[in-house]
C-alpha cells in the first residue's frame, strides 16, 4: 500500500508553516538550539512537541518503551552527551504517562519477549514491593502508581550518569525533572523529583521509601490512583 497520502500531508504542513511564518524553514536550516531534552515513552500518543505546544527546533528528544534510563544504553548516553555538552540544554525532563503499556507489561507474568529485558528494573521494583502494589485492588490504579514510581526512579538514574555529574562539577546549569502525562486529558503533571545538583540528588529519599510513602505531585492534577495507593500503602507500611 502506498504512503503517498503522508507525502501529501507533509507538503500541506510545510506550506502552512511557510504561510504563517515565511522565514520558518530558513531559520530551521541554521543550527538548532533547544534548551530542553525530553526522555519519554515511545507511545504514539505522547509526542513531546505536541504536548508541550512547541515548534520544531525547541526540544531534543529521546524516546523508548516506558521511558527507561539504562545507564549502559549507548543511544541514551550519546543523546545526553550531545544535549548537555554541545547543545547545553538547561532542563532534562523524564516524562512518562498514565496507562503505559510497558508498565502494564512489567506488572504481568509474561517474560517471553525482548522488551522484558528492557523493563527489568521496573519488574524488580514491583517484585520487591509486591504486597504494597497488590494491595491496590484496582488494576488501573496499580499500573498508574507504578507509572509514577518509574518516572521517579528514572530521574534518579539520569542524575547518576557521569555526563550529568560532570556538568554540575563544571558549574553548568542543568535541572532534572520528573513529569507525567495523562493520555485521557492531555495534561502534564509535575511529579518530581526536581534535581539541580549532586547534593540535591544525594539528599533524596530512596525509591524504596517512595514506594512506601507516595508524595503528592508538586503541581497539576492529582489522580485518585495516588490516594488509593496512599491508603493501601499506609496499612501495609505499619505492619512491617
Ligand atoms: Co508508555
PDB file of C-alpha atoms and ligand atoms in Angstrom:
ATOM      1  CA  UNK A   1       0.000   0.000   0.000  1.00  0.00           C
ATOM      2  CA  UNK A   2       1.347   3.371  -0.973  1.00  0.00           C
ATOM      3  CA  UNK A   3       2.105   6.004   1.623  1.00  0.00           C
ATOM      4  CA  UNK A   4       1.601   8.878  -0.822  1.00  0.00           C
ATOM      5  CA  UNK A   5      -1.009  10.399   1.466  1.00  0.00           C
ATOM      6  CA  UNK A   6       1.744  11.047   4.019  1.00  0.00           C
ATOM      7  CA  UNK A   7       3.795  12.967   1.479  1.00  0.00           C
ATOM      8  CA  UNK A   8       0.668  14.951   0.601  1.00  0.00           C
ATOM      9  CA  UNK A   9       0.157  15.805   4.250  1.00  0.00           C
ATOM     10  CA  UNK A  10       3.822  16.767   4.554  1.00  0.00           C
ATOM     11  CA  UNK A  11       3.558  19.201   1.645  1.00  0.00           C
ATOM     12  CA  UNK A  12       0.408  20.715   3.141  1.00  0.00           C
ATOM     13  CA  UNK A  13       2.149  21.079   6.529  1.00  0.00           C
ATOM     14  CA  UNK A  14       5.279  22.692   5.050  1.00  0.00           C
ATOM     15  CA  UNK A  15       3.149  25.117   3.034  1.00  0.00           C
ATOM     16  CA  UNK A  16       1.053  26.028   6.073  1.00  0.00           C
ATOM     17  CA  UNK A  17       4.204  26.671   8.124  1.00  0.00           C
ATOM     18  CA  UNK A  18       5.607  28.976   5.453  1.00  0.00           C
ATOM     19  CA  UNK A  19       2.285  30.752   5.040  1.00  0.00           C
ATOM     20  CA  UNK A  20       2.183  31.618   8.756  1.00  0.00           C
ATOM     21  CA  UNK A  21       5.900  32.367   9.029  1.00  0.00           C
ATOM     22  CA  UNK A  22       7.759  32.843   5.704  1.00  0.00           C
ATOM     23  CA  UNK A  23      11.202  32.513   7.352  1.00  0.00           C
ATOM     24  CA  UNK A  24      10.370  29.392   9.368  1.00  0.00           C
ATOM     25  CA  UNK A  25      12.455  26.879   7.404  1.00  0.00           C
ATOM     26  CA  UNK A  26      15.352  29.227   6.621  1.00  0.00           C
ATOM     27  CA  UNK A  27      15.560  29.777  10.385  1.00  0.00           C
ATOM     28  CA  UNK A  28      15.427  25.996  10.981  1.00  0.00           C
ATOM     29  CA  UNK A  29      18.237  25.457   8.484  1.00  0.00           C
ATOM     30  CA  UNK A  30      20.575  27.250  10.879  1.00  0.00           C
ATOM     31  CA  UNK A  31      21.875  25.452  13.962  1.00  0.00           C
ATOM     32  CA  UNK A  32      19.296  24.018  16.371  1.00  0.00           C
ATOM     33  CA  UNK A  33      19.494  25.401  19.892  1.00  0.00           C
ATOM     34  CA  UNK A  34      16.869  23.657  22.038  1.00  0.00           C
ATOM     35  CA  UNK A  35      17.154  24.228  25.787  1.00  0.00           C
ATOM     36  CA  UNK A  36      15.158  21.106  26.676  1.00  0.00           C
ATOM     37  CA  UNK A  37      15.921  17.392  26.492  1.00  0.00           C
ATOM     38  CA  UNK A  38      12.849  15.152  26.701  1.00  0.00           C
ATOM     39  CA  UNK A  39      13.245  11.495  27.659  1.00  0.00           C
ATOM     40  CA  UNK A  40       9.840   9.933  27.091  1.00  0.00           C
ATOM     41  CA  UNK A  41       7.882   6.819  26.195  1.00  0.00           C
ATOM     42  CA  UNK A  42       7.653   5.660  22.560  1.00  0.00           C
ATOM     43  CA  UNK A  43       3.849   5.637  22.912  1.00  0.00           C
ATOM     44  CA  UNK A  44       2.360   7.293  19.809  1.00  0.00           C
ATOM     45  CA  UNK A  45       0.087   9.453  21.964  1.00  0.00           C
ATOM     46  CA  UNK A  46       2.860  11.187  23.884  1.00  0.00           C
ATOM     47  CA  UNK A  47       4.762  13.279  21.345  1.00  0.00           C
ATOM     48  CA  UNK A  48       6.980  15.836  23.063  1.00  0.00           C
ATOM     49  CA  UNK A  49       6.473  18.773  20.701  1.00  0.00           C
ATOM     50  CA  UNK A  50       2.705  18.350  20.587  1.00  0.00           C
ATOM     51  CA  UNK A  51       2.062  18.067  24.333  1.00  0.00           C
ATOM     52  CA  UNK A  52       4.458  20.953  25.046  1.00  0.00           C
ATOM     53  CA  UNK A  53       2.967  23.059  22.254  1.00  0.00           C
ATOM     54  CA  UNK A  54       6.458  23.605  20.821  1.00  0.00           C
ATOM     55  CA  UNK A  55       7.725  24.028  17.269  1.00  0.00           C
ATOM     56  CA  UNK A  56      10.492  22.027  15.597  1.00  0.00           C
ATOM     57  CA  UNK A  57      13.862  23.153  16.972  1.00  0.00           C
ATOM     58  CA  UNK A  58      12.656  23.647  20.545  1.00  0.00           C
ATOM     59  CA  UNK A  59      13.103  20.248  22.214  1.00  0.00           C
ATOM     60  CA  UNK A  60      15.699  17.490  21.809  1.00  0.00           C
ATOM     61  CA  UNK A  61      14.060  14.084  22.166  1.00  0.00           C
ATOM     62  CA  UNK A  62      14.892  10.513  23.140  1.00  0.00           C
ATOM     63  CA  UNK A  63      12.037   8.023  23.464  1.00  0.00           C
ATOM     64  CA  UNK A  64      11.894   4.353  24.354  1.00  0.00           C
ATOM     65  CA  UNK A  65       9.397   1.889  25.758  1.00  0.00           C
ATOM     66  CA  UNK A  66       8.315   3.064  29.239  1.00  0.00           C
ATOM     67  CA  UNK A  67      10.938   5.883  29.325  1.00  0.00           C
ATOM     68  CA  UNK A  68      13.522   3.679  30.986  1.00  0.00           C
ATOM     69  CA  UNK A  69      17.025   5.021  31.672  1.00  0.00           C
ATOM     70  CA  UNK A  70      19.579   2.221  31.372  1.00  0.00           C
ATOM     71  CA  UNK A  71      22.987   3.587  32.289  1.00  0.00           C
ATOM     72  CA  UNK A  72      24.533   1.302  29.616  1.00  0.00           C
ATOM     73  CA  UNK A  73      22.188   2.424  26.822  1.00  0.00           C
ATOM     74  CA  UNK A  74      24.528   3.787  24.121  1.00  0.00           C
ATOM     75  CA  UNK A  75      21.675   5.578  22.387  1.00  0.00           C
ATOM     76  CA  UNK A  76      20.610   7.455  25.508  1.00  0.00           C
ATOM     77  CA  UNK A  77      24.183   8.189  26.618  1.00  0.00           C
ATOM     78  CA  UNK A  78      25.095   9.657  23.231  1.00  0.00           C
ATOM     79  CA  UNK A  79      21.908  11.752  23.167  1.00  0.00           C
ATOM     80  CA  UNK A  80      22.600  13.020  26.681  1.00  0.00           C
ATOM     81  CA  UNK A  81      26.231  13.832  25.945  1.00  0.00           C
ATOM     82  CA  UNK A  82      25.277  15.810  22.835  1.00  0.00           C
ATOM     83  CA  UNK A  83      22.395  17.559  24.582  1.00  0.00           C
ATOM     84  CA  UNK A  84      24.453  18.550  27.622  1.00  0.00           C
ATOM     85  CA  UNK A  85      27.878  19.256  26.157  1.00  0.00           C
ATOM     86  CA  UNK A  86      27.058  20.641  22.693  1.00  0.00           C
ATOM     87  CA  UNK A  87      23.501  21.974  22.884  1.00  0.00           C
ATOM     88  CA  UNK A  88      23.919  22.910  26.558  1.00  0.00           C
ATOM     89  CA  UNK A  89      20.303  22.150  27.413  1.00  0.00           C
ATOM     90  CA  UNK A  90      19.248  23.575  30.762  1.00  0.00           C
ATOM     91  CA  UNK A  91      16.497  21.084  31.536  1.00  0.00           C
ATOM     92  CA  UNK A  92      16.153  17.317  31.172  1.00  0.00           C
ATOM     93  CA  UNK A  93      12.566  16.130  31.513  1.00  0.00           C
ATOM     94  CA  UNK A  94      11.798  12.460  32.083  1.00  0.00           C
ATOM     95  CA  UNK A  95       8.159  12.237  31.074  1.00  0.00           C
ATOM     96  CA  UNK A  96       6.110   9.083  31.414  1.00  0.00           C
ATOM     97  CA  UNK A  97       2.382   8.706  31.095  1.00  0.00           C
ATOM     98  CA  UNK A  98      -0.559   7.111  32.872  1.00  0.00           C
ATOM     99  CA  UNK A  99      -1.801   3.865  31.351  1.00  0.00           C
ATOM    100  CA  UNK A 100       1.645   2.976  29.956  1.00  0.00           C
ATOM    101  CA  UNK A 101       1.615  -0.384  28.145  1.00  0.00           C
ATOM    102  CA  UNK A 102       5.237  -1.045  29.092  1.00  0.00           C
ATOM    103  CA  UNK A 103       4.452  -0.616  32.788  1.00  0.00           C
ATOM    104  CA  UNK A 104       1.389  -2.823  32.403  1.00  0.00           C
ATOM    105  CA  UNK A 105       3.625  -5.486  30.889  1.00  0.00           C
ATOM    106  CA  UNK A 106       6.147  -5.214  33.747  1.00  0.00           C
ATOM    107  CA  UNK A 107       3.352  -5.879  36.255  1.00  0.00           C
ATOM    108  CA  UNK A 108       2.215  -9.011  34.412  1.00  0.00           C
ATOM    109  CA  UNK A 109       3.648 -12.534  34.252  1.00  0.00           C
ATOM    110  CA  UNK A 110       4.760 -12.816  30.607  1.00  0.00           C
ATOM    111  CA  UNK A 111       8.567 -12.725  30.273  1.00  0.00           C
ATOM    112  CA  UNK A 112       8.856 -14.110  26.722  1.00  0.00           C
ATOM    113  CA  UNK A 113       9.970 -11.023  24.760  1.00  0.00           C
ATOM    114  CA  UNK A 114      12.982  -8.764  24.431  1.00  0.00           C
ATOM    115  CA  UNK A 115      11.002  -5.960  25.988  1.00  0.00           C
ATOM    116  CA  UNK A 116      11.012  -7.906  29.268  1.00  0.00           C
ATOM    117  CA  UNK A 117      14.788  -7.430  29.432  1.00  0.00           C
ATOM    118  CA  UNK A 118      14.279  -3.736  28.802  1.00  0.00           C
ATOM    119  CA  UNK A 119      11.653  -3.460  31.551  1.00  0.00           C
ATOM    120  CA  UNK A 120      13.659  -5.439  34.105  1.00  0.00           C
ATOM    121  CA  UNK A 121      14.304  -2.564  36.572  1.00  0.00           C
ATOM    122  CA  UNK A 122      10.541  -1.940  36.787  1.00  0.00           C
ATOM    123  CA  UNK A 123       9.835  -5.649  37.228  1.00  0.00           C
ATOM    124  CA  UNK A 124      12.348  -5.809  40.076  1.00  0.00           C
ATOM    125  CA  UNK A 125      10.847  -2.792  41.852  1.00  0.00           C
ATOM    126  CA  UNK A 126       7.425  -4.426  41.546  1.00  0.00           C
ATOM    127  CA  UNK A 127       8.630  -7.767  42.926  1.00  0.00           C
ATOM    128  CA  UNK A 128      10.474  -6.152  45.784  1.00  0.00           C
ATOM    129  CA  UNK A 129       7.342  -4.320  46.943  1.00  0.00           C
ATOM    130  CA  UNK A 130       4.724  -6.710  45.641  1.00  0.00           C
ATOM    131  CA  UNK A 131       2.468  -6.693  48.742  1.00  0.00           C
ATOM    132  CA  UNK A 132       2.174  -2.899  48.554  1.00  0.00           C
ATOM    133  CA  UNK A 133       1.305  -2.937  44.865  1.00  0.00           C
ATOM    134  CA  UNK A 134      -1.061  -5.886  45.121  1.00  0.00           C
ATOM    135  CA  UNK A 135      -2.911  -4.095  47.928  1.00  0.00           C
ATOM    136  CA  UNK A 136      -4.113  -1.671  45.250  1.00  0.00           C
ATOM    137  CA  UNK A 137      -7.128  -3.656  44.087  1.00  0.00           C
ATOM    138  CA  UNK A 138      -7.919  -1.530  41.032  1.00  0.00           C
ATOM    139  CA  UNK A 139      -5.536  -2.799  38.319  1.00  0.00           C
ATOM    140  CA  UNK A 140      -5.582   0.563  36.523  1.00  0.00           C
ATOM    141  CA  UNK A 141      -4.619   2.412  39.715  1.00  0.00           C
ATOM    142  CA  UNK A 142      -1.872  -0.155  40.335  1.00  0.00           C
ATOM    143  CA  UNK A 143      -0.369   0.433  36.871  1.00  0.00           C
ATOM    144  CA  UNK A 144      -0.684   4.198  37.274  1.00  0.00           C
ATOM    145  CA  UNK A 145       1.104   4.141  40.619  1.00  0.00           C
ATOM    146  CA  UNK A 146       3.992   2.265  39.002  1.00  0.00           C
ATOM    147  CA  UNK A 147       3.952   4.735  36.092  1.00  0.00           C
ATOM    148  CA  UNK A 148       4.658   7.466  38.666  1.00  0.00           C
ATOM    149  CA  UNK A 149       7.296   5.500  40.566  1.00  0.00           C
ATOM    150  CA  UNK A 150       9.056   4.545  37.357  1.00  0.00           C
ATOM    151  CA  UNK A 151       9.480   8.220  36.480  1.00  0.00           C
ATOM    152  CA  UNK A 152      10.885   8.975  39.915  1.00  0.00           C
ATOM    153  CA  UNK A 153      13.296   6.053  39.558  1.00  0.00           C
ATOM    154  CA  UNK A 154      14.453   7.136  36.088  1.00  0.00           C
ATOM    155  CA  UNK A 155      15.082  10.751  37.150  1.00  0.00           C
ATOM    156  CA  UNK A 156      17.360   9.376  39.880  1.00  0.00           C
ATOM    157  CA  UNK A 157      19.163   7.308  37.254  1.00  0.00           C
ATOM    158  CA  UNK A 158      19.675  10.337  34.980  1.00  0.00           C
ATOM    159  CA  UNK A 159      21.168  12.130  37.994  1.00  0.00           C
ATOM    160  CA  UNK A 160      23.695   9.312  38.426  1.00  0.00           C
ATOM    161  CA  UNK A 161      25.062   9.436  34.860  1.00  0.00           C
ATOM    162  CA  UNK A 162      28.629  10.854  34.765  1.00  0.00           C
ATOM    163  CA  UNK A 163      27.785  13.240  31.889  1.00  0.00           C
ATOM    164  CA  UNK A 164      25.286  14.918  34.222  1.00  0.00           C
ATOM    165  CA  UNK A 165      27.591  14.840  37.246  1.00  0.00           C
ATOM    166  CA  UNK A 166      30.413  16.368  35.200  1.00  0.00           C
ATOM    167  CA  UNK A 167      28.143  19.185  34.023  1.00  0.00           C
ATOM    168  CA  UNK A 168      27.327  20.002  37.648  1.00  0.00           C
ATOM    169  CA  UNK A 169      31.035  19.865  38.571  1.00  0.00           C
ATOM    170  CA  UNK A 170      31.726  22.397  35.781  1.00  0.00           C
ATOM    171  CA  UNK A 171      29.042  24.647  37.241  1.00  0.00           C
ATOM    172  CA  UNK A 172      26.775  24.190  34.230  1.00  0.00           C
ATOM    173  CA  UNK A 173      23.103  24.931  34.897  1.00  0.00           C
ATOM    174  CA  UNK A 174      21.219  21.648  34.487  1.00  0.00           C
ATOM    175  CA  UNK A 175      17.850  20.874  36.060  1.00  0.00           C
ATOM    176  CA  UNK A 176      16.285  17.391  36.017  1.00  0.00           C
ATOM    177  CA  UNK A 177      12.513  16.954  36.194  1.00  0.00           C
ATOM    178  CA  UNK A 178      10.022  14.095  36.512  1.00  0.00           C
ATOM    179  CA  UNK A 179       6.709  14.700  34.772  1.00  0.00           C
ATOM    180  CA  UNK A 180       3.729  12.526  33.952  1.00  0.00           C
ATOM    181  CA  UNK A 181       1.234  12.955  31.130  1.00  0.00           C
ATOM    182  CA  UNK A 182      -2.437  11.998  31.186  1.00  0.00           C
ATOM    183  CA  UNK A 183      -3.434  10.493  27.842  1.00  0.00           C
ATOM    184  CA  UNK A 184      -7.084  10.889  28.898  1.00  0.00           C
ATOM    185  CA  UNK A 185      -6.941  14.667  29.481  1.00  0.00           C
ATOM    186  CA  UNK A 186      -3.830  15.879  27.632  1.00  0.00           C
ATOM    187  CA  UNK A 187      -2.371  17.402  30.806  1.00  0.00           C
ATOM    188  CA  UNK A 188       1.187  17.254  32.106  1.00  0.00           C
ATOM    189  CA  UNK A 189       1.790  16.945  35.841  1.00  0.00           C
ATOM    190  CA  UNK A 190       4.972  17.800  37.680  1.00  0.00           C
ATOM    191  CA  UNK A 191       5.700  14.707  39.744  1.00  0.00           C
ATOM    192  CA  UNK A 192       9.310  15.224  40.747  1.00  0.00           C
ATOM    193  CA  UNK A 193      11.911  14.848  41.848  1.00  0.00           C
ATOM    194  CA  UNK A 194      13.430  18.103  40.577  1.00  0.00           C
ATOM    195  CA  UNK A 195      17.203  17.943  40.911  1.00  0.00           C
ATOM    196  CA  UNK A 196      19.786  20.623  40.114  1.00  0.00           C
ATOM    197  CA  UNK A 197      22.929  19.300  41.812  1.00  0.00           C
ATOM    198  CA  UNK A 198      24.632  16.154  43.080  1.00  0.00           C
ATOM    199  CA  UNK A 199      23.912  17.302  46.629  1.00  0.00           C
ATOM    200  CA  UNK A 200      20.174  17.514  45.892  1.00  0.00           C
ATOM    201  CA  UNK A 201      20.311  14.034  44.346  1.00  0.00           C
ATOM    202  CA  UNK A 202      22.134  12.594  47.357  1.00  0.00           C
ATOM    203  CA  UNK A 203      19.595  14.166  49.736  1.00  0.00           C
ATOM    204  CA  UNK A 204      16.642  12.373  48.097  1.00  0.00           C
ATOM    205  CA  UNK A 205      14.936   9.545  49.928  1.00  0.00           C
ATOM    206  CA  UNK A 206      15.407   6.171  48.218  1.00  0.00           C
ATOM    207  CA  UNK A 207      12.959   4.916  45.627  1.00  0.00           C
ATOM    208  CA  UNK A 208      12.020   2.153  48.079  1.00  0.00           C
ATOM    209  CA  UNK A 209      10.917   4.795  50.585  1.00  0.00           C
ATOM    210  CA  UNK A 210       8.923   6.475  47.846  1.00  0.00           C
ATOM    211  CA  UNK A 211       7.087   3.217  47.174  1.00  0.00           C
ATOM    212  CA  UNK A 212       6.048   3.079  50.820  1.00  0.00           C
ATOM    213  CA  UNK A 213       5.223   6.770  51.101  1.00  0.00           C
ATOM    214  CA  UNK A 214       3.978   8.259  47.852  1.00  0.00           C
ATOM    215  CA  UNK A 215       4.352  12.043  47.771  1.00  0.00           C
ATOM    216  CA  UNK A 216       1.916  14.458  46.215  1.00  0.00           C
ATOM    217  CA  UNK A 217       2.852  15.807  42.813  1.00  0.00           C
ATOM    218  CA  UNK A 218       4.175  19.344  43.356  1.00  0.00           C
ATOM    219  CA  UNK A 219       1.653  20.776  40.922  1.00  0.00           C
ATOM    220  CA  UNK A 220      -1.005  19.792  38.489  1.00  0.00           C
ATOM    221  CA  UNK A 221      -3.927  17.464  38.746  1.00  0.00           C
ATOM    222  CA  UNK A 222      -3.917  14.691  41.282  1.00  0.00           C
ATOM    223  CA  UNK A 223      -5.412  11.329  40.358  1.00  0.00           C
ATOM    224  CA  UNK A 224      -7.463   9.032  42.547  1.00  0.00           C
ATOM    225  CA  UNK A 225      -4.852   6.342  41.909  1.00  0.00           C
ATOM    226  CA  UNK A 226      -2.418   8.050  44.254  1.00  0.00           C
ATOM    227  CA  UNK A 227      -4.961   8.362  47.038  1.00  0.00           C
ATOM    228  CA  UNK A 228      -5.912   4.696  46.693  1.00  0.00           C
ATOM    229  CA  UNK A 229      -2.266   3.722  46.978  1.00  0.00           C
ATOM    230  CA  UNK A 230      -1.727   6.030  49.940  1.00  0.00           C
ATOM    231  CA  UNK A 231      -4.381   4.206  51.972  1.00  0.00           C
ATOM    232  CA  UNK A 232      -3.211   0.736  50.948  1.00  0.00           C
ATOM    233  CA  UNK A 233       0.437   1.644  51.370  1.00  0.00           C
ATOM    234  CA  UNK A 234      -0.028   3.136  54.848  1.00  0.00           C
ATOM    235  CA  UNK A 235      -1.733  -0.034  56.083  1.00  0.00           C
ATOM    236  CA  UNK A 236       0.997  -2.326  54.876  1.00  0.00           C
ATOM    237  CA  UNK A 237       3.746   0.011  55.986  1.00  0.00           C
ATOM    238  CA  UNK A 238       2.675  -0.102  59.642  1.00  0.00           C
ATOM    239  CA  UNK A 239       2.659  -3.901  59.674  1.00  0.00           C
ATOM    240  CA  UNK A 240       6.342  -4.038  58.759  1.00  0.00           C
TER     241      UNK A 240
HETATM  242 CO1  LIG B   1       4.208   4.097  27.587  1.00  0.00          CO
END
